[in-house]
Amino acid sequence: MPMDPLEHDRRYGELDQVMRAYLGQQADDTPQRRSRALDAYLRHTWHTRPSAIAEAERQLREYSRNPPGRIRLSLGEFYAIPDTGMPESKIGDWLTVLADHLRQSIEEGDVPKPSSPQTHWEWHMRFPETAQLLGGWFSQDIVDEFPDHDAAVSDYTATTDPQLVARLVGELHELLALPLDEGDYALAAAELGMEVSPPEPFSHGAWFQSLATTLPSI
């Protein structure tokens, strides 16, 4: 019988967050070096939920010591590790390496330096409401429902709680404070789900600045 959501989160919730950080990334951690994905997880989690790192270390180590068999996986009673591209026989050792890195980060204060997001997961974790706007209102499909970008933004503000709109404004100001050039802004837009160009004559960066300025008054 599949686990209910509460049981899943108690046993595997933070393990799942670590695994999500590896989507689209190389699981190339070694005992001497953290991967790009694990650095992204640590950089974001130290800033937002530092106590969760110890829980991730515990869940990773427990899973590596007691991996589920195929029958229990098929019944949904255990968390299934996403495909990492490595042989199944090596996953337990890899999880132990990750747990060791997390423990070292806690015990030695080895924290990745602040930077702009480096992975798809990190972009979405750091700017969730921006991803909601760009992915929900500016995909190739949804933008066809509106005559222009302003109409799409107006629909977003009309259907979204004002507190979330305020959070979006804060995220946009944080995004604009990062040391990004125009190519970086275009990358950010793509990572956060935007599938169309900004309205003319704006560049991506200029459009983000316009949104940050005008949204509070809409």
PDB file of C-alpha atoms in Angstrom:
ATOM      1  CA  MET A   1       0.000   0.000   0.000  1.00  0.00           C
ATOM      2  CA  PRO A   2       1.504   3.392  -0.987  1.00  0.00           C
ATOM      3  CA  MET A   3       2.621   5.729   1.775  1.00  0.00           C
ATOM      4  CA  ASP A   4       0.409   8.625   2.686  1.00  0.00           C
ATOM      5  CA  PRO A   5       1.944  12.106   2.231  1.00  0.00           C
ATOM      6  CA  LEU A   6       2.674  12.588   5.951  1.00  0.00           C
ATOM      7  CA  GLU A   7       4.578   9.317   6.210  1.00  0.00           C
ATOM      8  CA  HIS A   8       6.465  10.077   3.003  1.00  0.00           C
ATOM      9  CA  ASP A   9       7.603  13.458   4.267  1.00  0.00           C
ATOM     10  CA  ARG A  10       8.608  12.098   7.666  1.00  0.00           C
ATOM     11  CA  ARG A  11      10.789   9.402   6.148  1.00  0.00           C
ATOM     12  CA  TYR A  12      11.927  10.822   2.814  1.00  0.00           C
ATOM     13  CA  GLY A  13      10.900  14.474   2.514  1.00  0.00           C
ATOM     14  CA  GLU A  14      14.373  15.996   2.701  1.00  0.00           C
ATOM     15  CA  LEU A  15      15.954  13.121   0.808  1.00  0.00           C
ATOM     16  CA  ASP A  16      13.509  13.973  -1.964  1.00  0.00           C
ATOM     17  CA  GLN A  17      14.632  17.612  -1.945  1.00  0.00           C
ATOM     18  CA  VAL A  18      18.258  16.547  -2.383  1.00  0.00           C
ATOM     19  CA  MET A  19      17.321  14.197  -5.225  1.00  0.00           C
ATOM     20  CA  ARG A  20      15.310  16.924  -6.964  1.00  0.00           C
ATOM     21  CA  ALA A  21      18.412  19.114  -6.908  1.00  0.00           C
ATOM     22  CA  TYR A  22      20.050  16.526  -9.196  1.00  0.00           C
ATOM     23  CA  LEU A  23      17.416  16.612 -11.956  1.00  0.00           C
ATOM     24  CA  GLY A  24      19.267  17.475 -15.163  1.00  0.00           C
ATOM     25  CA  GLN A  25      22.595  17.512 -13.312  1.00  0.00           C
ATOM     26  CA  GLN A  26      25.519  15.132 -13.091  1.00  0.00           C
ATOM     27  CA  ALA A  27      25.653  12.909 -10.006  1.00  0.00           C
ATOM     28  CA  ASP A  28      29.442  13.157 -10.055  1.00  0.00           C
ATOM     29  CA  ASP A  29      30.184  13.681  -6.373  1.00  0.00           C
ATOM     30  CA  THR A  30      33.351  12.119  -5.022  1.00  0.00           C
ATOM     31  CA  PRO A  31      34.533  11.828  -1.409  1.00  0.00           C
ATOM     32  CA  GLN A  32      36.804  14.811  -2.103  1.00  0.00           C
ATOM     33  CA  ARG A  33      34.444  17.025  -4.109  1.00  0.00           C
ATOM     34  CA  ARG A  34      30.787  18.007  -4.081  1.00  0.00           C
ATOM     35  CA  SER A  35      28.853  18.141  -7.308  1.00  0.00           C
ATOM     36  CA  ARG A  36      27.306  21.283  -8.767  1.00  0.00           C
ATOM     37  CA  ALA A  37      23.889  19.958  -7.716  1.00  0.00           C
ATOM     38  CA  LEU A  38      24.861  19.374  -4.085  1.00  0.00           C
ATOM     39  CA  ASP A  39      26.480  22.807  -3.899  1.00  0.00           C
ATOM     40  CA  ALA A  40      23.203  24.309  -5.146  1.00  0.00           C
ATOM     41  CA  TYR A  41      21.222  22.382  -2.518  1.00  0.00           C
ATOM     42  CA  LEU A  42      23.554  23.513   0.261  1.00  0.00           C
ATOM     43  CA  ARG A  43      23.746  27.128  -0.907  1.00  0.00           C
ATOM     44  CA  HIS A  44      19.958  27.491  -0.920  1.00  0.00           C
ATOM     45  CA  THR A  45      19.178  25.390   2.155  1.00  0.00           C
ATOM     46  CA  TRP A  46      21.794  27.018   4.391  1.00  0.00           C
ATOM     47  CA  HIS A  47      20.151  30.356   3.548  1.00  0.00           C
ATOM     48  CA  THR A  48      16.513  29.302   3.974  1.00  0.00           C
ATOM     49  CA  ARG A  49      16.261  26.160   6.153  1.00  0.00           C
ATOM     50  CA  PRO A  50      19.646  25.359   7.720  1.00  0.00           C
ATOM     51  CA  SER A  51      18.244  22.797  10.170  1.00  0.00           C
ATOM     52  CA  ALA A  52      16.959  20.727   7.229  1.00  0.00           C
ATOM     53  CA  ILE A  53      20.519  19.783   6.236  1.00  0.00           C
ATOM     54  CA  ALA A  54      20.943  17.551   9.287  1.00  0.00           C
ATOM     55  CA  GLU A  55      17.640  15.846   8.489  1.00  0.00           C
ATOM     56  CA  ALA A  56      18.785  15.314   4.897  1.00  0.00           C
ATOM     57  CA  GLU A  57      22.018  13.756   6.179  1.00  0.00           C
ATOM     58  CA  ARG A  58      20.061  11.370   8.401  1.00  0.00           C
ATOM     59  CA  GLN A  59      17.597  10.349   5.687  1.00  0.00           C
ATOM     60  CA  LEU A  60      20.313   9.827   3.071  1.00  0.00           C
ATOM     61  CA  ARG A  61      22.387   7.677   5.426  1.00  0.00           C
ATOM     62  CA  GLU A  62      19.399   5.643   6.564  1.00  0.00           C
ATOM     63  CA  TYR A  63      18.328   4.969   2.978  1.00  0.00           C
ATOM     64  CA  SER A  64      21.861   3.959   1.958  1.00  0.00           C
ATOM     65  CA  ARG A  65      21.998   1.473   4.836  1.00  0.00           C
ATOM     66  CA  ASN A  66      18.518   0.025   4.256  1.00  0.00           C
ATOM     67  CA  PRO A  67      17.669   0.219   0.534  1.00  0.00           C
ATOM     68  CA  PRO A  68      14.239  -1.161  -0.365  1.00  0.00           C
ATOM     69  CA  GLY A  69      13.809  -4.337  -2.336  1.00  0.00           C
ATOM     70  CA  ARG A  70      11.954  -4.462  -5.626  1.00  0.00           C
ATOM     71  CA  ILE A  71       8.731  -5.801  -4.120  1.00  0.00           C
ATOM     72  CA  ARG A  72       8.425  -2.997  -1.589  1.00  0.00           C
ATOM     73  CA  LEU A  73       9.276  -0.428  -4.249  1.00  0.00           C
ATOM     74  CA  SER A  74       6.565  -1.820  -6.517  1.00  0.00           C
ATOM     75  CA  LEU A  75       4.067  -1.529  -3.663  1.00  0.00           C
ATOM     76  CA  GLY A  76       4.965   2.117  -3.195  1.00  0.00           C
ATOM     77  CA  GLU A  77       6.107   1.598   0.374  1.00  0.00           C
ATOM     78  CA  PHE A  78       9.493   3.212  -0.193  1.00  0.00           C
ATOM     79  CA  TYR A  79      10.824   6.254  -1.951  1.00  0.00           C
ATOM     80  CA  ALA A  80      12.227   5.362  -5.373  1.00  0.00           C
ATOM     81  CA  ILE A  81      15.519   7.139  -6.104  1.00  0.00           C
ATOM     82  CA  PRO A  82      15.235   8.911  -9.496  1.00  0.00           C
ATOM     83  CA  ASP A  83      17.419   7.684 -12.341  1.00  0.00           C
ATOM     84  CA  THR A  84      20.876   9.172 -11.840  1.00  0.00           C
ATOM     85  CA  GLY A  85      22.538   7.423 -14.756  1.00  0.00           C
ATOM     86  CA  MET A  86      24.657   5.268 -12.450  1.00  0.00           C
ATOM     87  CA  PRO A  87      24.347   1.511 -11.856  1.00  0.00           C
ATOM     88  CA  GLU A  88      21.853   0.585  -9.164  1.00  0.00           C
ATOM     89  CA  SER A  89      24.607  -1.221  -7.269  1.00  0.00           C
ATOM     90  CA  LYS A  90      26.497   2.064  -6.771  1.00  0.00           C
ATOM     91  CA  ILE A  91      23.599   4.221  -5.554  1.00  0.00           C
ATOM     92  CA  GLY A  92      24.008   3.266  -1.897  1.00  0.00           C
ATOM     93  CA  ASP A  93      27.667   4.280  -1.893  1.00  0.00           C
ATOM     94  CA  TRP A  94      26.792   7.550  -3.662  1.00  0.00           C
ATOM     95  CA  LEU A  95      24.144   8.390  -1.054  1.00  0.00           C
ATOM     96  CA  THR A  96      26.711   7.768   1.671  1.00  0.00           C
ATOM     97  CA  VAL A  97      29.115  10.189  -0.052  1.00  0.00           C
ATOM     98  CA  LEU A  98      26.341  12.810  -0.125  1.00  0.00           C
ATOM     99  CA  ALA A  99      25.579  12.247   3.559  1.00  0.00           C
ATOM    100  CA  ASP A 100      29.259  12.611   4.408  1.00  0.00           C
ATOM    101  CA  HIS A 101      29.433  15.920   2.530  1.00  0.00           C
ATOM    102  CA  LEU A 102      26.347  17.229   4.327  1.00  0.00           C
ATOM    103  CA  ARG A 103      27.800  16.248   7.705  1.00  0.00           C
ATOM    104  CA  GLN A 104      31.097  17.921   6.839  1.00  0.00           C
ATOM    105  CA  SER A 105      29.262  21.079   5.770  1.00  0.00           C
ATOM    106  CA  ILE A 106      27.502  21.230   9.147  1.00  0.00           C
ATOM    107  CA  GLU A 107      30.456  20.283  11.341  1.00  0.00           C
ATOM    108  CA  GLU A 108      33.024  22.466   9.563  1.00  0.00           C
ATOM    109  CA  GLY A 109      30.775  25.309   8.433  1.00  0.00           C
ATOM    110  CA  ASP A 110      31.735  24.530   4.837  1.00  0.00           C
ATOM    111  CA  VAL A 111      29.080  26.587   3.064  1.00  0.00           C
ATOM    112  CA  PRO A 112      29.077  27.437  -0.662  1.00  0.00           C
ATOM    113  CA  LYS A 113      29.639  31.120  -1.301  1.00  0.00           C
ATOM    114  CA  PRO A 114      26.581  33.195  -2.297  1.00  0.00           C
ATOM    115  CA  SER A 115      26.036  33.395  -6.039  1.00  0.00           C
ATOM    116  CA  SER A 116      23.311  33.535  -8.624  1.00  0.00           C
ATOM    117  CA  PRO A 117      21.469  30.212  -9.061  1.00  0.00           C
ATOM    118  CA  GLN A 118      23.528  27.585 -10.864  1.00  0.00           C
ATOM    119  CA  THR A 119      20.939  24.881 -11.586  1.00  0.00           C
ATOM    120  CA  HIS A 120      17.316  24.619 -12.712  1.00  0.00           C
ATOM    121  CA  TRP A 121      16.314  23.442  -9.227  1.00  0.00           C
ATOM    122  CA  GLU A 122      18.052  26.374  -7.582  1.00  0.00           C
ATOM    123  CA  TRP A 123      16.379  28.942  -9.870  1.00  0.00           C
ATOM    124  CA  HIS A 124      12.953  27.569  -8.959  1.00  0.00           C
ATOM    125  CA  MET A 125      13.640  27.273  -5.245  1.00  0.00           C
ATOM    126  CA  ARG A 126      14.985  30.820  -5.025  1.00  0.00           C
ATOM    127  CA  PHE A 127      12.360  32.482  -7.242  1.00  0.00           C
ATOM    128  CA  PRO A 128       9.197  30.361  -6.918  1.00  0.00           C
ATOM    129  CA  GLU A 129       6.638  33.108  -7.547  1.00  0.00           C
ATOM    130  CA  THR A 130       8.572  34.431 -10.539  1.00  0.00           C
ATOM    131  CA  ALA A 131       8.487  30.889 -11.923  1.00  0.00           C
ATOM    132  CA  GLN A 132       4.737  30.823 -11.285  1.00  0.00           C
ATOM    133  CA  LEU A 133       4.228  33.980 -13.346  1.00  0.00           C
ATOM    134  CA  LEU A 134       6.620  33.155 -16.178  1.00  0.00           C
ATOM    135  CA  GLY A 135       5.762  29.473 -16.455  1.00  0.00           C
ATOM    136  CA  GLY A 136       2.041  29.930 -15.922  1.00  0.00           C
ATOM    137  CA  TRP A 137       1.319  33.050 -17.977  1.00  0.00           C
ATOM    138  CA  PHE A 138       4.130  33.167 -20.536  1.00  0.00           C
ATOM    139  CA  SER A 139       4.400  29.650 -21.904  1.00  0.00           C
ATOM    140  CA  GLN A 140       3.785  29.209 -25.624  1.00  0.00           C
ATOM    141  CA  ASP A 141       0.283  27.885 -24.980  1.00  0.00           C
ATOM    142  CA  ILE A 142      -1.068  30.305 -22.397  1.00  0.00           C
ATOM    143  CA  VAL A 143       0.211  33.497 -23.989  1.00  0.00           C
ATOM    144  CA  ASP A 144      -2.163  32.855 -26.912  1.00  0.00           C
ATOM    145  CA  GLU A 145      -5.045  33.605 -24.552  1.00  0.00           C
ATOM    146  CA  PHE A 146      -4.009  37.236 -24.119  1.00  0.00           C
ATOM    147  CA  PRO A 147      -3.579  40.049 -26.640  1.00  0.00           C
ATOM    148  CA  ASP A 148      -0.295  41.190 -25.144  1.00  0.00           C
ATOM    149  CA  HIS A 149       2.063  40.857 -22.185  1.00  0.00           C
ATOM    150  CA  ASP A 150       0.312  43.547 -20.170  1.00  0.00           C
ATOM    151  CA  ALA A 151      -2.983  41.676 -20.393  1.00  0.00           C
ATOM    152  CA  ALA A 152      -1.318  38.502 -19.149  1.00  0.00           C
ATOM    153  CA  VAL A 153       0.240  40.345 -16.213  1.00  0.00           C
ATOM    154  CA  SER A 154      -3.129  41.953 -15.401  1.00  0.00           C
ATOM    155  CA  ASP A 155      -4.746  38.511 -15.381  1.00  0.00           C
ATOM    156  CA  TYR A 156      -2.034  37.231 -13.046  1.00  0.00           C
ATOM    157  CA  THR A 157      -2.582  40.065 -10.568  1.00  0.00           C
ATOM    158  CA  ALA A 158      -6.372  39.720 -10.773  1.00  0.00           C
ATOM    159  CA  THR A 159      -6.291  35.998  -9.977  1.00  0.00           C
ATOM    160  CA  THR A 160      -3.407  35.873  -7.478  1.00  0.00           C
ATOM    161  CA  ASP A 161      -3.468  36.692  -3.774  1.00  0.00           C
ATOM    162  CA  PRO A 162      -1.972  40.163  -3.153  1.00  0.00           C
ATOM    163  CA  GLN A 163       0.549  38.676  -0.726  1.00  0.00           C
ATOM    164  CA  LEU A 164       1.910  36.460  -3.486  1.00  0.00           C
ATOM    165  CA  VAL A 165       2.063  39.407  -5.867  1.00  0.00           C
ATOM    166  CA  ALA A 166       4.079  41.254  -3.216  1.00  0.00           C
ATOM    167  CA  ARG A 167       6.366  38.225  -2.953  1.00  0.00           C
ATOM    168  CA  LEU A 168       6.861  38.332  -6.721  1.00  0.00           C
ATOM    169  CA  VAL A 169       7.887  41.992  -6.530  1.00  0.00           C
ATOM    170  CA  GLY A 170      10.425  41.134  -3.848  1.00  0.00           C
ATOM    171  CA  GLU A 171      11.808  38.277  -5.941  1.00  0.00           C
ATOM    172  CA  LEU A 172      12.146  40.533  -8.974  1.00  0.00           C
ATOM    173  CA  HIS A 173      14.129  43.077  -6.947  1.00  0.00           C
ATOM    174  CA  GLU A 174      16.357  40.278  -5.664  1.00  0.00           C
ATOM    175  CA  LEU A 175      16.849  39.001  -9.212  1.00  0.00           C
ATOM    176  CA  LEU A 176      17.765  42.483 -10.417  1.00  0.00           C
ATOM    177  CA  ALA A 177      20.270  42.853  -7.572  1.00  0.00           C
ATOM    178  CA  LEU A 178      22.293  39.866  -8.801  1.00  0.00           C
ATOM    179  CA  PRO A 179      25.401  40.564 -10.938  1.00  0.00           C
ATOM    180  CA  LEU A 180      23.766  39.419 -14.189  1.00  0.00           C
ATOM    181  CA  ASP A 181      24.202  40.586 -17.757  1.00  0.00           C
ATOM    182  CA  GLU A 182      21.511  40.465 -20.419  1.00  0.00           C
ATOM    183  CA  GLY A 183      22.404  36.926 -21.430  1.00  0.00           C
ATOM    184  CA  ASP A 184      22.018  35.869 -17.808  1.00  0.00           C
ATOM    185  CA  TYR A 185      18.571  37.480 -17.618  1.00  0.00           C
ATOM    186  CA  ALA A 186      17.530  35.572 -20.738  1.00  0.00           C
ATOM    187  CA  LEU A 187      18.794  32.351 -19.142  1.00  0.00           C
ATOM    188  CA  ALA A 188      16.912  33.148 -15.926  1.00  0.00           C
ATOM    189  CA  ALA A 189      13.695  33.703 -17.865  1.00  0.00           C
ATOM    190  CA  ALA A 190      14.088  30.376 -19.665  1.00  0.00           C
ATOM    191  CA  GLU A 191      14.959  28.468 -16.489  1.00  0.00           C
ATOM    192  CA  LEU A 192      11.895  29.956 -14.777  1.00  0.00           C
ATOM    193  CA  GLY A 193       9.539  28.840 -17.544  1.00  0.00           C
ATOM    194  CA  MET A 194       9.195  31.783 -19.923  1.00  0.00           C
ATOM    195  CA  GLU A 195       8.806  30.489 -23.485  1.00  0.00           C
ATOM    196  CA  VAL A 196       8.194  33.782 -25.326  1.00  0.00           C
ATOM    197  CA  SER A 197      10.226  36.924 -25.840  1.00  0.00           C
ATOM    198  CA  PRO A 198       9.662  40.007 -23.685  1.00  0.00           C
ATOM    199  CA  PRO A 199       7.467  42.720 -25.192  1.00  0.00           C
ATOM    200  CA  GLU A 200       9.167  45.125 -27.575  1.00  0.00           C
ATOM    201  CA  PRO A 201      11.284  47.146 -27.090  1.00  0.00           C
ATOM    202  CA  PHE A 202      12.280  45.569 -23.777  1.00  0.00           C
ATOM    203  CA  SER A 203      15.196  43.260 -23.160  1.00  0.00           C
ATOM    204  CA  HIS A 204      14.636  40.569 -20.510  1.00  0.00           C
ATOM    205  CA  GLY A 205      16.404  42.644 -17.871  1.00  0.00           C
ATOM    206  CA  ALA A 206      14.535  45.829 -18.737  1.00  0.00           C
ATOM    207  CA  TRP A 207      11.208  43.989 -18.672  1.00  0.00           C
ATOM    208  CA  PHE A 208      11.963  42.539 -15.235  1.00  0.00           C
ATOM    209  CA  GLN A 209      12.773  46.062 -14.059  1.00  0.00           C
ATOM    210  CA  SER A 210       9.505  47.352 -15.516  1.00  0.00           C
ATOM    211  CA  LEU A 211       7.522  44.617 -13.777  1.00  0.00           C
ATOM    212  CA  ALA A 212       9.207  45.313 -10.435  1.00  0.00           C
ATOM    213  CA  THR A 213       8.294  48.986 -10.803  1.00  0.00           C
ATOM    214  CA  THR A 214       4.716  48.693 -12.111  1.00  0.00           C
ATOM    215  CA  LEU A 215       3.334  45.620 -10.291  1.00  0.00           C
ATOM    216  CA  PRO A 216       2.851  47.372  -6.923  1.00  0.00           C
ATOM    217  CA  SER A 217       0.529  49.885  -8.606  1.00  0.00           C
ATOM    218  CA  ILE A 218      -1.578  47.432 -10.624  1.00  0.00           C
TER     219      ILE A 218
END
